[in-house]
PDB file of C-alpha atoms and ligand atoms in Angstrom:
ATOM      1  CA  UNK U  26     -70.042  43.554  59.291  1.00  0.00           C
ATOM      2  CA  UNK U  27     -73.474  45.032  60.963  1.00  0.00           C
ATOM      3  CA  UNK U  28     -75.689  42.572  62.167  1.00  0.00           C
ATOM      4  CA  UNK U  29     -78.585  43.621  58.991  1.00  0.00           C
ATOM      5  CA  UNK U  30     -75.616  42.626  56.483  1.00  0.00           C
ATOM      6  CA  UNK U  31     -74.861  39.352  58.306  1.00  0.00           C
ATOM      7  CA  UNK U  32     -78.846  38.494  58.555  1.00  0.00           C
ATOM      8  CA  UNK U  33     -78.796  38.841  54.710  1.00  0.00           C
ATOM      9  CA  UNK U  34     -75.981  36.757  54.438  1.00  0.00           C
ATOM     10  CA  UNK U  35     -77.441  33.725  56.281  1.00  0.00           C
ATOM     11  CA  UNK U  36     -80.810  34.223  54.371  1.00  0.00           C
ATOM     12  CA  UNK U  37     -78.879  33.807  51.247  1.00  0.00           C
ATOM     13  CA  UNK U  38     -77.061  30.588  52.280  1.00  0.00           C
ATOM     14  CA  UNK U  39     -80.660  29.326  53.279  1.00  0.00           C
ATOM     15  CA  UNK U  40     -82.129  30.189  49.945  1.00  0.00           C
ATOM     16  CA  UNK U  41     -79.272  28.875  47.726  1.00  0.00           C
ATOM     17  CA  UNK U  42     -79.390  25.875  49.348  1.00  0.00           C
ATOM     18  CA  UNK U  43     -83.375  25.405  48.897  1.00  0.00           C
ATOM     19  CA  UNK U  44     -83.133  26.897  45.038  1.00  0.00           C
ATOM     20  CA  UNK U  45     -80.991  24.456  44.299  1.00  0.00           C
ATOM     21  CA  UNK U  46     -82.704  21.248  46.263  1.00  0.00           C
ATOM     22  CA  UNK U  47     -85.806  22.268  44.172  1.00  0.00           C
ATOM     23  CA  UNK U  48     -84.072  22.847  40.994  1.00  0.00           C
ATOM     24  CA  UNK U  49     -80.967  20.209  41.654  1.00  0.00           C
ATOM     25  CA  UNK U  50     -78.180  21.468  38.987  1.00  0.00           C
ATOM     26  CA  UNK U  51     -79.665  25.478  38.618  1.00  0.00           C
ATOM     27  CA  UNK U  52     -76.743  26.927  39.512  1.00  0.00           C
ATOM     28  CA  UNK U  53     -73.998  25.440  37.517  1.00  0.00           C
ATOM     29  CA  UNK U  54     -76.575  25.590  34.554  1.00  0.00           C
ATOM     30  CA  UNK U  55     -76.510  29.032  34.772  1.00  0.00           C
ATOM     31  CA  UNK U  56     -73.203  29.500  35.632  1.00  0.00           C
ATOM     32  CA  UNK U  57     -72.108  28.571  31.879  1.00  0.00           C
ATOM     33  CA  UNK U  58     -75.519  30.851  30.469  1.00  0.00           C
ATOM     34  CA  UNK U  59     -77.954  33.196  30.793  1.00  0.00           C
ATOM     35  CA  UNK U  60     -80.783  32.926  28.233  1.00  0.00           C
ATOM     36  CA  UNK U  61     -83.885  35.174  29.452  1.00  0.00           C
ATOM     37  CA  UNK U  62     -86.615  35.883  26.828  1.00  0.00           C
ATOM     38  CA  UNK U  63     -87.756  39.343  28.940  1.00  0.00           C
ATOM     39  CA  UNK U  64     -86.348  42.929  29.338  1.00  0.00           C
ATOM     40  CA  UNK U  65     -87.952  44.052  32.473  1.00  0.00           C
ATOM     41  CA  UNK U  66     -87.333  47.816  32.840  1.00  0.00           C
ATOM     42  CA  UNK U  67     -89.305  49.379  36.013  1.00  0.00           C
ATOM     43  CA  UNK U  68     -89.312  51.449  38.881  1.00  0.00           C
ATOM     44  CA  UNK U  69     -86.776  51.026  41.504  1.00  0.00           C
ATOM     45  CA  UNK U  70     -88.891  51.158  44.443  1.00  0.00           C
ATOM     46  CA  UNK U  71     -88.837  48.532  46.272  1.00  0.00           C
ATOM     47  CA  UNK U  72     -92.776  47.437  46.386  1.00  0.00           C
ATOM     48  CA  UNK U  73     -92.010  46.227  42.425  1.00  0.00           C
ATOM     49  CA  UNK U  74     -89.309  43.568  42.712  1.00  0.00           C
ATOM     50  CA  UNK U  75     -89.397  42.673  38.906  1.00  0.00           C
ATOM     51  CA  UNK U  76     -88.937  38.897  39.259  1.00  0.00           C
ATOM     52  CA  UNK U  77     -90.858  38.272  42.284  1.00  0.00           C
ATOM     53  CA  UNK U  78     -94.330  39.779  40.904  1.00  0.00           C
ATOM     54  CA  UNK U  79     -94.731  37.748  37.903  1.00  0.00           C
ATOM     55  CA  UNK U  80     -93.223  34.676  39.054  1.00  0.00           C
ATOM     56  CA  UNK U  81     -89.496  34.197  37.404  1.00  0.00           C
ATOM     57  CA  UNK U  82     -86.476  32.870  38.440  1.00  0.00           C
ATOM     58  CA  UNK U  83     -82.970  33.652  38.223  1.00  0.00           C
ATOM     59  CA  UNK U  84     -82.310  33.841  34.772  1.00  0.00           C
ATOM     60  CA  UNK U  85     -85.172  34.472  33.031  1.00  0.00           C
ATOM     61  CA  UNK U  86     -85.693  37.906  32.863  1.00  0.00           C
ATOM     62  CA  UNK U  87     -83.013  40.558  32.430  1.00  0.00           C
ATOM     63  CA  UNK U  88     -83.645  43.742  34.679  1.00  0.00           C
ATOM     64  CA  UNK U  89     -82.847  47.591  34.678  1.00  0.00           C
ATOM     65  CA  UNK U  90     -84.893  49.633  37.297  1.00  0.00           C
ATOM     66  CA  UNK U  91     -84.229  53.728  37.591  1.00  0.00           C
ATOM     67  CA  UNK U  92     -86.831  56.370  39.228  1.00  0.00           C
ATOM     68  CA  UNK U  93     -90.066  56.741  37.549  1.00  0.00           C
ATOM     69  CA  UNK U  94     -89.033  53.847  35.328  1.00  0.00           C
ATOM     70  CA  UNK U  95     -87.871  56.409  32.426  1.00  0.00           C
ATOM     71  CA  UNK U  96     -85.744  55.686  29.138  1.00  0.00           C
ATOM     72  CA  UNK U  97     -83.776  58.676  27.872  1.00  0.00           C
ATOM     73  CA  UNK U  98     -82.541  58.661  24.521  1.00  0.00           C
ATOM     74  CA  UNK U  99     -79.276  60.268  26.491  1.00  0.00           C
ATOM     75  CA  UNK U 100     -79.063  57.244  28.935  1.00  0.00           C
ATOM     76  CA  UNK U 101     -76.287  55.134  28.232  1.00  0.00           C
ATOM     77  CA  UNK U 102     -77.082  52.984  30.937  1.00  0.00           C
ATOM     78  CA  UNK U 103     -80.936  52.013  29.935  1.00  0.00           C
ATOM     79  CA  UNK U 104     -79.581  52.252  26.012  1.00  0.00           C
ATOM     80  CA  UNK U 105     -76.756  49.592  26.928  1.00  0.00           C
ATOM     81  CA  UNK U 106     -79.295  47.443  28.659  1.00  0.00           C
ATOM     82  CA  UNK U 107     -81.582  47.585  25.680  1.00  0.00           C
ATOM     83  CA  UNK U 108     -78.638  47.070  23.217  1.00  0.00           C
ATOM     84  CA  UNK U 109     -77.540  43.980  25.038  1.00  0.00           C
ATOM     85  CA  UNK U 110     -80.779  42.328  25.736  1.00  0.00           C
ATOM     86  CA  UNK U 111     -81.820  43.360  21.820  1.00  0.00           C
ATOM     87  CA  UNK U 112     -78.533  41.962  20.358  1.00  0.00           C
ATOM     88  CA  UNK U 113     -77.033  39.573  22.342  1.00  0.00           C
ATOM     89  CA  UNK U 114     -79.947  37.897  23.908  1.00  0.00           C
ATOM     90  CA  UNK U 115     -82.052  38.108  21.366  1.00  0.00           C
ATOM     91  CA  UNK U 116     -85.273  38.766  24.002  1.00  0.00           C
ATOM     92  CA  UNK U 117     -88.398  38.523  22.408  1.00  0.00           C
ATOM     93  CA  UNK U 118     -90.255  40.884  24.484  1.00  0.00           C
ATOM     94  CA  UNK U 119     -89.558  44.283  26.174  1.00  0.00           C
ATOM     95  CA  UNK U 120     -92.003  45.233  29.257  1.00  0.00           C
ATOM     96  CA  UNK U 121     -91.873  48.915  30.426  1.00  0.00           C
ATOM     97  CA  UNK U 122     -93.898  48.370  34.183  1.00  0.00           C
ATOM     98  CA  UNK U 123     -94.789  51.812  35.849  1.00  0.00           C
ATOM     99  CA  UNK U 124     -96.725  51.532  38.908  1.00  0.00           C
ATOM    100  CA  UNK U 125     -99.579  53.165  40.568  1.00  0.00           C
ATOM    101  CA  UNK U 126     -98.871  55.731  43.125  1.00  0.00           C
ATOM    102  CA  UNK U 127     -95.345  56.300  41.740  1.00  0.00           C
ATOM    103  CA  UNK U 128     -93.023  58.546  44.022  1.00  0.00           C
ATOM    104  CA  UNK U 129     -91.142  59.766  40.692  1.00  0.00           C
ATOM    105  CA  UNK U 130     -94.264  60.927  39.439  1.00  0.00           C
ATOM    106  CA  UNK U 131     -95.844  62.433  42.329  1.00  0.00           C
ATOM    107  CA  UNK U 132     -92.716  64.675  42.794  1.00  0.00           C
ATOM    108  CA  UNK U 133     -92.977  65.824  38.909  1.00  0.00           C
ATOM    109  CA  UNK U 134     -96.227  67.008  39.724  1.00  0.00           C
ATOM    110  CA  UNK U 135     -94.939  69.220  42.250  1.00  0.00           C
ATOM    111  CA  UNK U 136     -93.907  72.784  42.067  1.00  0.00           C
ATOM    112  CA  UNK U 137     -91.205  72.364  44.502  1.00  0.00           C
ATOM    113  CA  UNK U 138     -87.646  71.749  44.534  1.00  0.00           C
ATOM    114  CA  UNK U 139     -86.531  67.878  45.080  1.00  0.00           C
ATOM    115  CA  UNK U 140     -82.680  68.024  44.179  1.00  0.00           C
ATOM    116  CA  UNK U 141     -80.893  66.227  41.562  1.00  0.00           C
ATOM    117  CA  UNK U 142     -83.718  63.864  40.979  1.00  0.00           C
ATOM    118  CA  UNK U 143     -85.679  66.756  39.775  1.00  0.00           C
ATOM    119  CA  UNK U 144     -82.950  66.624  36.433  1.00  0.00           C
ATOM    120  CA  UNK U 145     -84.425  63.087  35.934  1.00  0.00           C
ATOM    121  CA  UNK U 146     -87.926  64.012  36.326  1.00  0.00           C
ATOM    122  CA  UNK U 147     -88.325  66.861  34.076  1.00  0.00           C
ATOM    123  CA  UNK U 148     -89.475  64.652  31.268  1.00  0.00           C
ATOM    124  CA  UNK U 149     -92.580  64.184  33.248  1.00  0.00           C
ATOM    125  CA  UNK U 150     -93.692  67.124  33.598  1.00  0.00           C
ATOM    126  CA  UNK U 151     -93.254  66.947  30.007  1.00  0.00           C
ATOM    127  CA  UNK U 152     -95.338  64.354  29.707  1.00  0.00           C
ATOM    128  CA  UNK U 153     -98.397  66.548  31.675  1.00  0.00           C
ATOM    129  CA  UNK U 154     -97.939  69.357  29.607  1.00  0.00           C
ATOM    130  CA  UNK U 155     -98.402  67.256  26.028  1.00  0.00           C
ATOM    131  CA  UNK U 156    -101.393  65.460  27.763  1.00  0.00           C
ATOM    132  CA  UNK U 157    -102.448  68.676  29.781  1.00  0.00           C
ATOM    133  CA  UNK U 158    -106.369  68.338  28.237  1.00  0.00           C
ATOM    134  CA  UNK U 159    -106.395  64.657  29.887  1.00  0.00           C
ATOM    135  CA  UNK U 160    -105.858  66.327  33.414  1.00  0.00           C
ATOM    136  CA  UNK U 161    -108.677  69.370  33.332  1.00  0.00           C
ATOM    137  CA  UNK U 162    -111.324  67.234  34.776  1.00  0.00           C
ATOM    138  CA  UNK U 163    -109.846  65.418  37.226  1.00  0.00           C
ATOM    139  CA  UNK U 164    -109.510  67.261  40.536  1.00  0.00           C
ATOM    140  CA  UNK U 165    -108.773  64.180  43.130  1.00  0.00           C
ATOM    141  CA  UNK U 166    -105.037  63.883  43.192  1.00  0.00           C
ATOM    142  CA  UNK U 167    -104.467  60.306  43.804  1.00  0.00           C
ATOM    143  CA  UNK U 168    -106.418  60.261  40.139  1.00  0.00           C
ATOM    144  CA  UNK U 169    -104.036  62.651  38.926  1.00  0.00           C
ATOM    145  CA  UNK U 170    -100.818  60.264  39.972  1.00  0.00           C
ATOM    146  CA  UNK U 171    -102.347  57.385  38.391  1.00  0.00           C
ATOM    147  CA  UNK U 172    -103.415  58.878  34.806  1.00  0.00           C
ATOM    148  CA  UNK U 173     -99.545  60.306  34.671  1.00  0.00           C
ATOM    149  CA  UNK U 174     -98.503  57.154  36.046  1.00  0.00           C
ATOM    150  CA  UNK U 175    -100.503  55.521  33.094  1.00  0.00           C
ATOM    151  CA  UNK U 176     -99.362  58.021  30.599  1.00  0.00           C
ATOM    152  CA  UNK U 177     -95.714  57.992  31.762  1.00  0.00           C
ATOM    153  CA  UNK U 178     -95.421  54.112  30.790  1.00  0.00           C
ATOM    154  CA  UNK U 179     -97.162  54.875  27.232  1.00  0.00           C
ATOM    155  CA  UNK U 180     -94.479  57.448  27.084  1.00  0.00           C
ATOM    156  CA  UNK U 181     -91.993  55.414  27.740  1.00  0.00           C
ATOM    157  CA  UNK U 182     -92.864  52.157  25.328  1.00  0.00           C
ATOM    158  CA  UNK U 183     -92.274  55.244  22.659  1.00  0.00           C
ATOM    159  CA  UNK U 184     -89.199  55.788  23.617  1.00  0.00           C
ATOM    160  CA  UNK U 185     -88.078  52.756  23.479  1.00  0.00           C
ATOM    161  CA  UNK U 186     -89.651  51.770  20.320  1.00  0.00           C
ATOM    162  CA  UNK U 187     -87.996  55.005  18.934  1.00  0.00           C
ATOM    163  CA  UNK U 188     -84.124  53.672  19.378  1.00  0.00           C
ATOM    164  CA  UNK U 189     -82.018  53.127  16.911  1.00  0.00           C
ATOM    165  CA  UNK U 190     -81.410  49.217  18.539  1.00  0.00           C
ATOM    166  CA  UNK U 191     -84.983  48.461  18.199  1.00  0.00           C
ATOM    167  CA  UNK U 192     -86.120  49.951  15.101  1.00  0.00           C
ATOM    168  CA  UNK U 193     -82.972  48.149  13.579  1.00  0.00           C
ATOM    169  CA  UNK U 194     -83.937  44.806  14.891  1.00  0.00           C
ATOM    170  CA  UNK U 195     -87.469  44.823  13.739  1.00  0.00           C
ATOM    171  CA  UNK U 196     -85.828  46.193  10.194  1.00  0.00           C
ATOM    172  CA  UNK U 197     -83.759  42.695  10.617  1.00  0.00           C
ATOM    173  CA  UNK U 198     -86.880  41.122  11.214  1.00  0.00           C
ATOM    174  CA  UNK U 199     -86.254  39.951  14.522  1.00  0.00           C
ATOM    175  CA  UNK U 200     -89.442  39.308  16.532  1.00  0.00           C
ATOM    176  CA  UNK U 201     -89.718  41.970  19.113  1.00  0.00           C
ATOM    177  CA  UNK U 202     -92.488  43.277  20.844  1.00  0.00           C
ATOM    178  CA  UNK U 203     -92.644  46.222  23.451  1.00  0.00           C
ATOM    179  CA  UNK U 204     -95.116  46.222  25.873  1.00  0.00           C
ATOM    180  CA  UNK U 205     -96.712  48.520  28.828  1.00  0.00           C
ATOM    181  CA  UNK U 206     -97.573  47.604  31.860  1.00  0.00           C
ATOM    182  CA  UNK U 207     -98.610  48.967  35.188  1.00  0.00           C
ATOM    183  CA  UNK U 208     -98.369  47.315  38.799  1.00  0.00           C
ATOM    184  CA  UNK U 209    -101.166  48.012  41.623  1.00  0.00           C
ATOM    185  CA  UNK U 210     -99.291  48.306  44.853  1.00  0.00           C
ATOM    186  CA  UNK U 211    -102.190  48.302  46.833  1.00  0.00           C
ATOM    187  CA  UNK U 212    -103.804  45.117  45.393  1.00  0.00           C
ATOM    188  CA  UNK U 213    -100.339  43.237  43.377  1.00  0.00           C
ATOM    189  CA  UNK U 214    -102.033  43.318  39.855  1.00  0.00           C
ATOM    190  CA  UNK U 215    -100.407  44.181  36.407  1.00  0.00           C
ATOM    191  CA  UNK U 216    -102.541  45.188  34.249  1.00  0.00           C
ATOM    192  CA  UNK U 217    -101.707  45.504  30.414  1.00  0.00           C
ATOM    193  CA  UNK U 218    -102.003  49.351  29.127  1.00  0.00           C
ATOM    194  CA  UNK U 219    -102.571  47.935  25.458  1.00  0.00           C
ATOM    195  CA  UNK U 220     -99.559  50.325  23.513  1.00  0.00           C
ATOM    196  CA  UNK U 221     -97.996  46.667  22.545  1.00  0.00           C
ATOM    197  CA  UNK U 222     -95.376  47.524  19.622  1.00  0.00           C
ATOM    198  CA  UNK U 223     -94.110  45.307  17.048  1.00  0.00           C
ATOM    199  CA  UNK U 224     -92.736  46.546  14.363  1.00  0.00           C
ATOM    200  CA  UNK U 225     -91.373  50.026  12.359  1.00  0.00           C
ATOM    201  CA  UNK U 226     -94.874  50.697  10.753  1.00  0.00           C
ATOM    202  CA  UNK U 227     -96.746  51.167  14.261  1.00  0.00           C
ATOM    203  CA  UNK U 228     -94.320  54.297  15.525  1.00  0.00           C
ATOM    204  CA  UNK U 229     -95.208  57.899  13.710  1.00  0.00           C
ATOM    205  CA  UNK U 230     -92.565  58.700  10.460  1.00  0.00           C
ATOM    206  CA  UNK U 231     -90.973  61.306  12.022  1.00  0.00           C
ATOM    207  CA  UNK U 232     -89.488  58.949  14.671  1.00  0.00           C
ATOM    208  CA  UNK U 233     -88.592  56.457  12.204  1.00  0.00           C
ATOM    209  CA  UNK U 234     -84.718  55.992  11.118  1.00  0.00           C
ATOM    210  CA  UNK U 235     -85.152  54.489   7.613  1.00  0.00           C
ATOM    211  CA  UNK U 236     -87.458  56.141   5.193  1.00  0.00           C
ATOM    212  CA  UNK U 237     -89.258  53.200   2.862  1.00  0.00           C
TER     213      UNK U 237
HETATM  214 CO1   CO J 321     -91.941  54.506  41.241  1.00  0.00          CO
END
Protein backbone atom coordinates (compact mmCIF):
# COMPACT_ATOMS: atom_id res chain seq x y z
CA UNK A 1 0.00 0.00 0.00
CA UNK A 2 1.49 3.73 -0.80
CA UNK A 3 2.25 5.64 2.06
CA UNK A 4 -1.06 8.42 1.07
CA UNK A 5 -3.38 5.15 1.36
CA UNK A 6 -1.82 4.07 4.69
CA UNK A 7 -2.02 7.90 6.10
CA UNK A 8 -5.79 7.61 5.33
CA UNK A 9 -6.01 4.51 6.97
CA UNK A 10 -4.62 5.65 10.35
CA UNK A 11 -6.76 8.90 10.11
CA UNK A 12 -9.73 6.70 9.91
CA UNK A 13 -8.86 4.52 12.95
CA UNK A 14 -8.32 7.96 14.79
CA UNK A 15 -11.67 9.28 13.78
CA UNK A 16 -13.74 6.11 14.43
CA UNK A 17 -12.44 5.91 17.58
CA UNK A 18 -13.29 9.74 18.54
CA UNK A 19 -16.95 9.43 16.61
CA UNK A 20 -17.73 6.91 18.64
CA UNK A 21 -16.25 8.28 22.25
CA UNK A 22 -18.50 11.33 21.44
CA UNK A 23 -21.44 9.46 20.28
CA UNK A 24 -20.76 6.07 22.53
CA UNK A 25 -23.03 3.30 20.61
CA UNK A 26 -23.14 5.32 16.83
CA UNK A 27 -21.85 2.71 15.10
CA UNK A 28 -23.72 -0.36 15.97
CA UNK A 29 -26.88 1.98 15.85
CA UNK A 30 -26.31 2.43 12.47
CA UNK A 31 -25.12 -0.69 11.66
CA UNK A 32 -28.83 -2.19 12.01
CA UNK A 33 -30.31 1.40 10.07
CA UNK A 34 -29.98 4.17 8.13
CA UNK A 35 -32.79 6.73 8.50
CA UNK A 36 -31.64 10.20 6.85
CA UNK A 37 -34.42 12.80 6.23
CA UNK A 38 -32.09 14.59 3.21
CA UNK A 39 -31.21 13.75 -0.47
CA UNK A 40 -28.14 15.73 -1.01
CA UNK A 41 -27.35 15.70 -4.76
CA UNK A 42 -24.23 18.10 -5.67
CA UNK A 43 -21.18 18.63 -7.39
CA UNK A 44 -18.39 16.26 -7.04
CA UNK A 45 -15.66 18.59 -6.55
CA UNK A 46 -14.10 18.29 -3.77
CA UNK A 47 -14.45 22.03 -2.14
CA UNK A 48 -18.42 20.80 -1.49
CA UNK A 49 -18.16 17.77 0.79
CA UNK A 50 -22.03 17.44 1.26
CA UNK A 51 -22.01 16.46 4.95
CA UNK A 52 -19.25 18.49 6.16
CA UNK A 53 -20.78 22.04 5.00
CA UNK A 54 -23.99 21.91 6.72
CA UNK A 55 -23.01 20.06 9.67
CA UNK A 56 -24.36 16.19 9.45
CA UNK A 57 -23.20 13.10 10.46
CA UNK A 58 -23.02 9.74 9.19
CA UNK A 59 -26.36 8.85 8.53
CA UNK A 60 -28.28 11.64 8.11
CA UNK A 61 -28.15 12.64 4.78
CA UNK A 62 -28.08 10.35 1.76
CA UNK A 63 -25.60 11.60 -1.04
CA UNK A 64 -25.14 11.37 -4.94
CA UNK A 65 -22.53 13.89 -6.39
CA UNK A 66 -21.78 13.85 -10.48
CA UNK A 67 -20.13 16.92 -12.54
CA UNK A 68 -22.05 20.04 -12.65
CA UNK A 69 -24.44 18.43 -10.19
CA UNK A 70 -26.96 17.44 -13.19
CA UNK A 71 -30.10 14.99 -13.13
CA UNK A 72 -30.88 13.39 -16.48
CA UNK A 73 -34.09 11.92 -17.00
CA UNK A 74 -31.69 9.08 -18.81
CA UNK A 75 -29.54 8.61 -15.60
CA UNK A 76 -30.20 5.51 -13.98
CA UNK A 77 -27.80 6.19 -11.45
CA UNK A 78 -29.24 9.78 -10.08
CA UNK A 79 -32.98 8.18 -10.93
CA UNK A 80 -32.08 5.07 -8.60
CA UNK A 81 -30.81 7.40 -5.95
CA UNK A 82 -33.95 9.45 -6.10
CA UNK A 83 -36.18 6.29 -6.27
CA UNK A 84 -34.58 4.89 -3.18
CA UNK A 85 -34.34 7.90 -1.03
CA UNK A 86 -38.21 8.78 -2.34
CA UNK A 87 -39.51 5.23 -1.57
CA UNK A 88 -37.64 3.55 0.79
CA UNK A 89 -36.51 6.30 3.02
CA UNK A 90 -39.20 8.22 2.81
CA UNK A 91 -36.81 11.69 2.90
CA UNK A 92 -38.70 14.61 3.39
CA UNK A 93 -36.57 16.95 1.55
CA UNK A 94 -34.50 16.88 -1.71
CA UNK A 95 -31.57 19.66 -1.97
CA UNK A 96 -30.04 20.15 -5.48
CA UNK A 97 -26.55 22.35 -4.26
CA UNK A 98 -24.64 23.86 -7.34
CA UNK A 99 -21.81 25.95 -6.46
CA UNK A 100 -20.26 29.13 -7.50
CA UNK A 101 -17.41 29.00 -9.84
CA UNK A 102 -18.41 25.50 -11.03
CA UNK A 103 -15.72 23.70 -13.31
CA UNK A 104 -18.73 21.78 -15.13
CA UNK A 105 -20.14 24.93 -15.99
CA UNK A 106 -17.27 26.92 -16.94
CA UNK A 107 -16.30 24.20 -19.52
CA UNK A 108 -20.06 24.33 -21.04
CA UNK A 109 -19.43 27.77 -21.68
CA UNK A 110 -16.59 27.01 -23.75
CA UNK A 111 -16.33 26.50 -27.42
CA UNK A 112 -13.72 23.95 -27.11
CA UNK A 113 -13.42 20.35 -26.98
CA UNK A 114 -13.16 18.73 -23.26
CA UNK A 115 -13.70 14.89 -24.03
CA UNK A 116 -16.31 12.67 -22.80
CA UNK A 117 -17.37 15.07 -20.15
CA UNK A 118 -18.46 17.33 -22.86
CA UNK A 119 -21.54 14.37 -23.47
CA UNK A 120 -22.51 15.27 -19.84
CA UNK A 121 -22.35 18.89 -20.23
CA UNK A 122 -24.33 19.53 -23.23
CA UNK A 123 -27.44 20.13 -21.21
CA UNK A 124 -25.80 23.28 -20.11
CA UNK A 125 -25.26 24.83 -22.81
CA UNK A 126 -28.80 24.10 -23.09
CA UNK A 127 -29.54 25.76 -20.29
CA UNK A 128 -27.65 29.24 -21.81
CA UNK A 129 -29.38 29.04 -24.87
CA UNK A 130 -33.17 28.93 -23.14
CA UNK A 131 -31.90 31.75 -20.77
CA UNK A 132 -29.68 33.41 -23.57
CA UNK A 133 -31.59 37.11 -22.87
CA UNK A 134 -30.32 36.72 -19.06
CA UNK A 135 -26.62 36.70 -20.39
CA UNK A 136 -26.65 39.92 -23.01
CA UNK A 137 -25.67 42.33 -20.38
CA UNK A 138 -23.29 40.79 -18.53
CA UNK A 139 -19.79 40.97 -20.02
CA UNK A 140 -17.46 39.99 -16.80
CA UNK A 141 -17.09 36.27 -17.01
CA UNK A 142 -16.79 35.23 -13.50
CA UNK A 143 -20.60 36.88 -13.60
CA UNK A 144 -21.35 34.78 -16.41
CA UNK A 145 -20.26 31.34 -14.38
CA UNK A 146 -22.25 32.31 -11.51
CA UNK A 147 -25.75 33.31 -13.23
CA UNK A 148 -25.40 29.69 -15.18
CA UNK A 149 -24.25 28.31 -12.07
CA UNK A 150 -27.52 29.83 -10.52
CA UNK A 151 -29.64 28.88 -13.41
CA UNK A 152 -28.16 25.36 -13.75
CA UNK A 153 -29.48 24.43 -10.08
CA UNK A 154 -33.09 26.00 -10.98
CA UNK A 155 -32.74 23.71 -13.90
CA UNK A 156 -32.07 21.01 -12.16
CA UNK A 157 -34.86 21.22 -9.10
CA UNK A 158 -37.15 20.88 -12.52
CA UNK A 159 -35.87 18.00 -13.37
CA UNK A 160 -36.20 16.44 -10.55
CA UNK A 161 -39.57 17.62 -9.71
CA UNK A 162 -40.48 16.35 -13.28
CA UNK A 163 -39.82 12.37 -12.44
CA UNK A 164 -42.13 10.03 -12.47
CA UNK A 165 -40.85 8.98 -8.52
CA UNK A 166 -41.58 12.37 -7.33
CA UNK A 167 -44.61 13.48 -8.98
CA UNK A 168 -46.01 10.00 -7.80
CA UNK A 169 -45.13 10.56 -4.24
CA UNK A 170 -46.59 13.96 -3.90
CA UNK A 171 -49.82 12.28 -5.86
CA UNK A 172 -49.56 9.76 -2.65
CA UNK A 173 -49.40 12.66 -0.61
CA UNK A 174 -46.18 12.12 0.82
CA UNK A 175 -44.54 15.32 2.11
CA UNK A 176 -41.74 16.17 -0.19
CA UNK A 177 -40.15 19.22 -0.91
CA UNK A 178 -37.29 20.00 -3.50
CA UNK A 179 -35.11 22.62 -2.89
CA UNK A 180 -32.10 24.75 -4.61
CA UNK A 181 -29.26 25.69 -3.26
CA UNK A 182 -25.92 27.16 -4.09
CA UNK A 183 -22.48 26.96 -2.10
CA UNK A 184 -19.87 30.03 -2.09
CA UNK A 185 -16.47 28.46 -2.28
CA UNK A 186 -14.77 31.47 -1.66
CA UNK A 187 -16.65 32.49 1.54
CA UNK A 188 -18.52 28.65 2.69
CA UNK A 189 -22.16 30.07 2.45
CA UNK A 190 -25.35 28.33 1.00
CA UNK A 191 -27.58 30.42 0.06
CA UNK A 192 -31.27 29.36 -0.78
CA UNK A 193 -32.19 30.11 -4.67
CA UNK A 194 -36.02 30.19 -3.61
CA UNK A 195 -37.44 27.42 -6.59
CA UNK A 196 -38.62 25.28 -3.31
CA UNK A 197 -41.20 22.60 -4.83
CA UNK A 198 -43.85 20.83 -3.10
CA UNK A 199 -46.27 19.46 -4.81
CA UNK A 200 -47.79 18.47 -8.64
CA UNK A 201 -49.63 21.90 -9.00
CA UNK A 202 -46.28 24.08 -8.82
CA UNK A 203 -44.50 22.23 -12.09
CA UNK A 204 -46.02 23.49 -15.72
CA UNK A 205 -48.92 20.76 -17.23
CA UNK A 206 -46.98 19.68 -19.84
CA UNK A 207 -44.45 18.08 -17.43
CA UNK A 208 -47.06 16.64 -15.37
CA UNK A 209 -47.83 12.67 -15.56
CA UNK A 210 -51.49 12.62 -14.41
CA UNK A 211 -53.94 14.95 -15.99
CA UNK A 212 -56.70 16.13 -13.10
CO1 LIG B 1 -18.78 21.84 -9.79
Amino acid sequence: MTRRIEHLIERNKQWAAEFEAQNPGIFSTLADQQNPEYLWIGCSDSRVPANMIVGLQPGEVFVHRNVANLVNHSDLNVLSVIEYAVNILKVKDIILCGHYGCGGVKAALESKEHGLVDNWLRVIKDTYRNYSKRFHAIEDEKEEVDLLCELNVIEQVRNICHTSIVQNAWINGQELSVHGLIYGVENGILKDLQVTTKSVDEIETIYQLRSK
